[in-house]
Amino acid sequence: MDIGIIANPASGKDIRRLTARASVFDNQEKSAIVRRCIAGIEGLCPDANIHYYPDTHHITQAALAQSGLRSHPIDGEFTATAYDSTLAAHHLRDADVVISLGGDGTNRAIGKTLGDVPLVALSTGTNNAFPVFCEATTAGMAAALLAMGELPLDEVAPRTKALHVTFENGETDFALIDVVGTHDVFHGTRAILDPSRFVFAVLSVADPSKVGMTAIGGMLQVVGDEHDFGLMLSFPLNDAVSSMHQVYAPVAPGMVRPVRLNEFVKLQLGQSHSFNGATMLAFDGERERVLKSDESITVCVQRDGPRRVDVKACMESAVNSNADSCVGFKQVTKYAH
Amino acid sequence: MAEQRELTYIAAVAEASRTVLLEQENAFIAGEDVAGAGGVFGSYRGILDEFGDERIVDTPISEEGIIGLGVGAAATGLRPIVDIMFMDFMGECMDEIANQMAKMRYMFGGSASLPITVITMSGGGMNMAAQHSQSLEAWICHLPGLKVVAPSTPYDVKGLIISASRDDNPVFVVLNKLSLGNRGHVPEESYTVPLGEASVVREGSDVSIVTYSRMVGESISAANTLSENGIEAEVLDLRSLQPMDTEAIVASVKKTQRVVVVHEAVRFGGLGGEIAAQIQEDAFDYLDAPVARVGAPFSPVPFSPVLEQAYIPNAGRIVTEVNELLNAA
Amino acid sequence: MELNNEALLDIHHRMVRIRTFETEAGKLAEAGKIPGALHLYVGQEAVASGIMAHLSNDDWITSTHRGHGHLIAKGGEFGKMFAELFGRATGYCKGKGGSMHISNMDLGMLGANGIVGAGPPIAVGAAFSIKYRNVQNVAVTFFGDGASNEGSFHEAANMAALYKLPMLFVCENNGYGEYTPQANHQAIVDVADRAAGYGMPGVVVDGMDAVAVYEAADAAIERAKAGDGPSLLECKTYRFFDHVGVRGMGLSYRTDEELAEWQKRDPIHMFEARLAELDVLSKEDAVKIHESVLADVQEGIEFAENSPMPDPATLLEDVYA
């Protein structure tokens, strides 16, 4: 039973602590979250092998230090950049389950290479449309149950949607929740904050209960994980006198702003749409790549995002199941009775 | 003659502080327990009610931060009065005192002014033991860029605090906690006692007792005792320690030819050594005897009242020292 | 503040001025022409420039022993700076401060500082002063990862947050406290994490990216001026030269490979590449700016070299006001 852990030390520290009121996740807290996960795993699955990303902040190492689980640092050429999560996920393609700590950005980096492995995505980021807020101990137990097998994978960890971006030169990129074009010209602090600079957006999900672009779209058209389509938004020029729609949306944690939009259109799975012109492309909330005036991209929604684990569904399924592999769990529940 | 207005030593601190805040709109007071509590010794009683919490600020127990606050505020145009509750706490803020406050003007080629007043409390006699009883004025006097005063009377307390607050340099006002209840004449109006000016508080012709702070009172008692035996001691209250009124010291030595320097601080390395050296440099030919020194022995301030009493210089020891000096001559 | 072309070129100019001054100062130091120790700012230019682009002479800063860059970014003149490094009477401090105490009150620069961590409490005082006078300015304290272990930083952070002072704590985390790597001097990696303990926000900023620093400073200054109190910006950066001088004392505490990795992210090169892409500054024009700044630096050196030494009679001047 092989369980992967990728904790991103850089998540939850960007400028949105100043401009908005985003949560602060210091690295002690992240380490405590991993420690709670491990407690959940240890309780059910003491034979598990933990394969972890050896981050420079020693988040996971510190959490594993007091654990009896067998643990193995992932052997890769890590560079203390976002690419580390992608590389670590690549090494975990054969794991039974992977636990991530981060925000949308972290899970996007992981999602690029993780393939079909179920992902327990714990939120320690800023905009958290993809990962979930849940108790890490239980999340660890859910991961252990998954690693032991026989939970109905498609029910407790269905595949999410993903956005695929193709550049003219054939390069591709990938986002989980949103691809946004803005009028920014620098990467700067990476966060996208100013609605007056938005040009277009493509969303895999549009959820009015979240924050960021997904919430803006969600105010006009709800698009759930289960829907086989995404949503395209277009925004008026900054000085345009009229626009078709205006919504009040949480553009970042602690920051609600009026946002004007021209139109919103569904984009069916597999259907491509192209965009061109000088914009800054932001993937899952982070300014990432410059699109020059003579360049264009196509964006397409596919159902090939990571299998995101529904912790509640896992636990309920285990309780209701008679599977022998859940003996450990049942002992725990029996004891509780 | 109308009865003279009297205040206690500590009430003079409060009155001086109030005067400064009234006279200087850029003056404010900051320190531990100064606002809501009015100072643990009552130094600032009533200031918060009269001036509000912009002019008197309670700080965290962060002496380095407090001095830094004063330095930064003074360098940028304010005239802070900062309170370091016990002088013993200077260890917590010595970098901001020694390396920043004292040197900033010089290091900056004269472009910065630091009109800051530091009020602090020295001295033993209250069974506060080794970390709340010291007299560390020599530490500060050794640092070029700082001024130091150590008043002995309520009158001087008020006058020297007002002078300190008007000076464009950092001035330490070293108060004495056993003197807090002493009463003395204090005019209601604003007045100053000039920095760097000593005061002859008792005229005499046989011996000079050069002293400051609470030892002025002990020296006067000693002089009164000596007088019963026909010895007339002159008592010189230095009031300012940096700059020091060497001229007044020399003038007294010329008059009496014998000197005892008295301070509560530890004798070794204390200001007595500096004063003795200055007398030797400027009035050697007038001396009929070596300069004598009375100070605390070379030990931390003890706790037990019996031990502390044995430790702190007093009138009796001053009398003994004067008698020995006169007998030796 | 809108980051228009003028603002971009202004940030660029500040960075080039620092780089050129420091490079030439390093050469002069190695040639034995500057007495004492120099701690050079090369590699960290984006931090001082991105912050200072927001500040006026009425905003106060405290600096560090690596302080030339801060003074230059705040508007320091080369001639008076070199004169100070050379110990001349025409220097900013009349030759009494030197590299480690270089300052200029008129520019709002409360001094480089030879004592690690001494600046934050002084900046608290400057911020207090701004708040007391009810003016729309800020105080910024620059300090390193090493200084974040000094009690003075913690006392200052607590007081600034307590009083909601208009202040920025800017940690230039260059990975080393003198010669000791961060991992050997603190158990955390992000100094920004310390902010939470004082009740202020702390963010991590790419200190090699002038625009990232500029944006973060913009947000922090807006907060400060709105009365929301201080912020901590941790700028991850690197010093391309040694702790002291250029090649330093040849101590083996970091590797050439590590230096080379960071030099790939040279803040000036990266910024110029993007400015060229945006047609804000062509490569040719950038070269011209470097040449013109170098000429200014050389003029400054000439001014300093031709300046008189201080008269020993001035030794005791300015001890007191």
PDB file of C-alpha atoms in Angstrom, chain B residues 24-28 30 54-55 57-78 92 95-96 99-100 102 104-113 143-147 167-170 242-243, chain C residues 60 84 92-94 96-98 100-105 109-130 132-133 150-153 155-156 158-159 162-163 165 314-321:
ATOM      1  CA  GLN B  24       5.745  71.400  23.547  1.00  0.00           C
ATOM      2  CA  GLU B  25       3.131  70.071  21.194  1.00  0.00           C
ATOM      3  CA  ASN B  26       5.554  67.505  19.793  1.00  0.00           C
ATOM      4  CA  ALA B  27       6.327  66.054  23.193  1.00  0.00           C
ATOM      5  CA  PHE B  28       4.832  62.751  24.279  1.00  0.00           C
ATOM      6  CA  ALA B  30       5.986  56.487  26.402  1.00  0.00           C
ATOM      7  CA  GLU B  54      -1.903  60.187  22.011  1.00  0.00           C
ATOM      8  CA  ARG B  55       0.364  62.131  24.352  1.00  0.00           C
ATOM      9  CA  VAL B  57       1.458  55.833  25.596  1.00  0.00           C
ATOM     10  CA  ASP B  58       1.613  52.550  27.441  1.00  0.00           C
ATOM     11  CA  THR B  59       4.180  50.303  25.851  1.00  0.00           C
ATOM     12  CA  PRO B  60       4.726  46.578  25.980  1.00  0.00           C
ATOM     13  CA  ILE B  61       7.520  45.387  28.271  1.00  0.00           C
ATOM     14  CA  SER B  62      10.030  45.912  25.488  1.00  0.00           C
ATOM     15  CA  GLU B  63      12.809  48.216  26.580  1.00  0.00           C
ATOM     16  CA  GLU B  64      14.718  47.976  23.318  1.00  0.00           C
ATOM     17  CA  GLY B  65      11.536  48.774  21.464  1.00  0.00           C
ATOM     18  CA  ILE B  66      10.785  51.672  23.796  1.00  0.00           C
ATOM     19  CA  ILE B  67      14.173  53.291  23.315  1.00  0.00           C
ATOM     20  CA  GLY B  68      13.979  52.617  19.574  1.00  0.00           C
ATOM     21  CA  LEU B  69      10.565  54.252  19.512  1.00  0.00           C
ATOM     22  CA  GLY B  70      12.074  57.283  21.189  1.00  0.00           C
ATOM     23  CA  VAL B  71      15.078  57.416  18.889  1.00  0.00           C
ATOM     24  CA  GLY B  72      13.031  57.098  15.718  1.00  0.00           C
ATOM     25  CA  ALA B  73      10.410  59.570  16.885  1.00  0.00           C
ATOM     26  CA  ALA B  74      13.034  62.084  17.992  1.00  0.00           C
ATOM     27  CA  ALA B  75      14.987  61.805  14.742  1.00  0.00           C
ATOM     28  CA  THR B  76      11.808  62.492  12.773  1.00  0.00           C
ATOM     29  CA  GLY B  77      10.662  65.581  14.591  1.00  0.00           C
ATOM     30  CA  LEU B  78       9.026  64.639  17.884  1.00  0.00           C
ATOM     31  CA  GLU B  92      17.653  45.205  27.673  1.00  0.00           C
ATOM     32  CA  ASP B  95      22.197  48.765  21.874  1.00  0.00           C
ATOM     33  CA  GLU B  96      19.551  51.343  21.119  1.00  0.00           C
ATOM     34  CA  ASN B  99      24.934  52.400  19.400  1.00  0.00           C
ATOM     35  CA  GLN B 100      21.932  54.295  18.107  1.00  0.00           C
ATOM     36  CA  ALA B 102      24.294  58.206  21.456  1.00  0.00           C
ATOM     37  CA  MET B 104      23.301  58.781  15.455  1.00  0.00           C
ATOM     38  CA  ARG B 105      23.980  62.488  15.228  1.00  0.00           C
ATOM     39  CA  TYR B 106      27.726  62.034  15.005  1.00  0.00           C
ATOM     40  CA  MET B 107      27.603  59.127  12.552  1.00  0.00           C
ATOM     41  CA  PHE B 108      25.245  61.133  10.349  1.00  0.00           C
ATOM     42  CA  GLY B 109      27.645  64.075  10.246  1.00  0.00           C
ATOM     43  CA  GLY B 110      25.388  66.253  12.376  1.00  0.00           C
ATOM     44  CA  SER B 111      22.284  65.999  10.205  1.00  0.00           C
ATOM     45  CA  ALA B 112      20.125  64.323  12.867  1.00  0.00           C
ATOM     46  CA  SER B 113      18.937  65.769  16.158  1.00  0.00           C
ATOM     47  CA  LEU B 143      28.943  57.319  26.054  1.00  0.00           C
ATOM     48  CA  PRO B 144      29.715  60.453  24.050  1.00  0.00           C
ATOM     49  CA  GLY B 145      26.511  61.940  22.706  1.00  0.00           C
ATOM     50  CA  LEU B 146      24.425  61.461  25.843  1.00  0.00           C
ATOM     51  CA  LYS B 147      23.758  63.822  28.732  1.00  0.00           C
ATOM     52  CA  ASP B 167      17.614  70.221  24.930  1.00  0.00           C
ATOM     53  CA  ASP B 168      18.190  68.919  21.414  1.00  0.00           C
ATOM     54  CA  ASN B 169      20.279  66.019  22.704  1.00  0.00           C
ATOM     55  CA  PRO B 170      19.379  62.797  24.448  1.00  0.00           C
ATOM     56  CA  GLN B 242      27.358  64.717  31.819  1.00  0.00           C
ATOM     57  CA  PRO B 243      28.321  67.444  31.163  1.00  0.00           C
TER      58      PRO B 243
ATOM     59  CA  TRP C  60      11.249  57.192   6.330  1.00  0.00           C
ATOM     60  CA  GLU C  84      31.477  59.166   2.402  1.00  0.00           C
ATOM     61  CA  TYR C  92      26.814  62.510   3.330  1.00  0.00           C
ATOM     62  CA  CYS C  93      28.096  62.133   6.906  1.00  0.00           C
ATOM     63  CA  LYS C  94      31.164  64.381   6.553  1.00  0.00           C
ATOM     64  CA  LYS C  96      32.117  60.334  10.153  1.00  0.00           C
ATOM     65  CA  GLY C  97      29.867  57.423   9.250  1.00  0.00           C
ATOM     66  CA  GLY C  98      31.273  55.567   6.279  1.00  0.00           C
ATOM     67  CA  MET C 100      27.901  51.186   7.516  1.00  0.00           C
ATOM     68  CA  HIS C 101      26.280  54.430   8.692  1.00  0.00           C
ATOM     69  CA  ILE C 102      25.617  56.189   5.434  1.00  0.00           C
ATOM     70  CA  SER C 103      22.450  58.231   5.750  1.00  0.00           C
ATOM     71  CA  ASN C 104      20.600  61.286   4.640  1.00  0.00           C
ATOM     72  CA  MET C 105      17.868  62.824   6.702  1.00  0.00           C
ATOM     73  CA  MET C 109      17.002  57.707   5.119  1.00  0.00           C
ATOM     74  CA  LEU C 110      17.653  57.004   8.814  1.00  0.00           C
ATOM     75  CA  GLY C 111      20.929  55.353   8.189  1.00  0.00           C
ATOM     76  CA  ALA C 112      22.573  52.144   7.295  1.00  0.00           C
ATOM     77  CA  ASN C 113      23.337  50.384  10.543  1.00  0.00           C
ATOM     78  CA  GLY C 114      26.266  48.375  11.761  1.00  0.00           C
ATOM     79  CA  ILE C 115      24.123  46.578  14.302  1.00  0.00           C
ATOM     80  CA  VAL C 116      22.042  43.748  12.884  1.00  0.00           C
ATOM     81  CA  GLY C 117      18.401  44.291  13.813  1.00  0.00           C
ATOM     82  CA  ALA C 118      18.812  47.799  15.211  1.00  0.00           C
ATOM     83  CA  GLY C 119      16.666  49.391  12.529  1.00  0.00           C
ATOM     84  CA  PRO C 120      13.164  48.024  13.201  1.00  0.00           C
ATOM     85  CA  PRO C 121      12.710  49.752  16.604  1.00  0.00           C
ATOM     86  CA  ILE C 122      13.868  53.048  15.095  1.00  0.00           C
ATOM     87  CA  ALA C 123      11.430  52.667  12.223  1.00  0.00           C
ATOM     88  CA  VAL C 124       8.700  52.067  14.799  1.00  0.00           C
ATOM     89  CA  GLY C 125       9.601  55.498  16.172  1.00  0.00           C
ATOM     90  CA  ALA C 126       9.486  57.058  12.721  1.00  0.00           C
ATOM     91  CA  ALA C 127       6.114  55.428  12.039  1.00  0.00           C
ATOM     92  CA  PHE C 128       4.885  56.620  15.418  1.00  0.00           C
ATOM     93  CA  SER C 129       5.960  60.098  14.431  1.00  0.00           C
ATOM     94  CA  ILE C 130       4.015  59.879  11.161  1.00  0.00           C
ATOM     95  CA  TYR C 132       1.345  61.355  15.698  1.00  0.00           C
ATOM     96  CA  ARG C 133       1.519  64.125  13.097  1.00  0.00           C
ATOM     97  CA  GLU C 150      17.203  39.525  17.002  1.00  0.00           C
ATOM     98  CA  GLY C 151      14.924  40.482  19.864  1.00  0.00           C
ATOM     99  CA  SER C 152      14.767  44.009  18.495  1.00  0.00           C
ATOM    100  CA  PHE C 153      12.862  42.787  15.437  1.00  0.00           C
ATOM    101  CA  GLU C 155       9.834  43.950  19.959  1.00  0.00           C
ATOM    102  CA  ALA C 156       9.403  46.278  17.005  1.00  0.00           C
ATOM    103  CA  ASN C 158       4.849  43.664  18.328  1.00  0.00           C
ATOM    104  CA  MET C 159       4.777  47.400  18.949  1.00  0.00           C
ATOM    105  CA  LEU C 162      -0.100  46.971  18.634  1.00  0.00           C
ATOM    106  CA  TYR C 163      -0.183  50.652  17.670  1.00  0.00           C
ATOM    107  CA  LEU C 165       1.556  52.014  12.806  1.00  0.00           C
ATOM    108  CA  THR C 314      36.129  68.783  13.218  1.00  0.00           C
ATOM    109  CA  LEU C 315      36.708  65.603  15.240  1.00  0.00           C
ATOM    110  CA  LEU C 316      34.533  66.717  18.139  1.00  0.00           C
ATOM    111  CA  GLU C 317      31.888  68.456  16.079  1.00  0.00           C
ATOM    112  CA  ASP C 318      28.412  66.949  16.089  1.00  0.00           C
ATOM    113  CA  VAL C 319      28.860  64.813  19.177  1.00  0.00           C
ATOM    114  CA  TYR C 320      26.189  67.087  20.587  1.00  0.00           C
ATOM    115  CA  ALA C 321      23.700  69.412  18.985  1.00  0.00           C
TER     116      ALA C 321
END
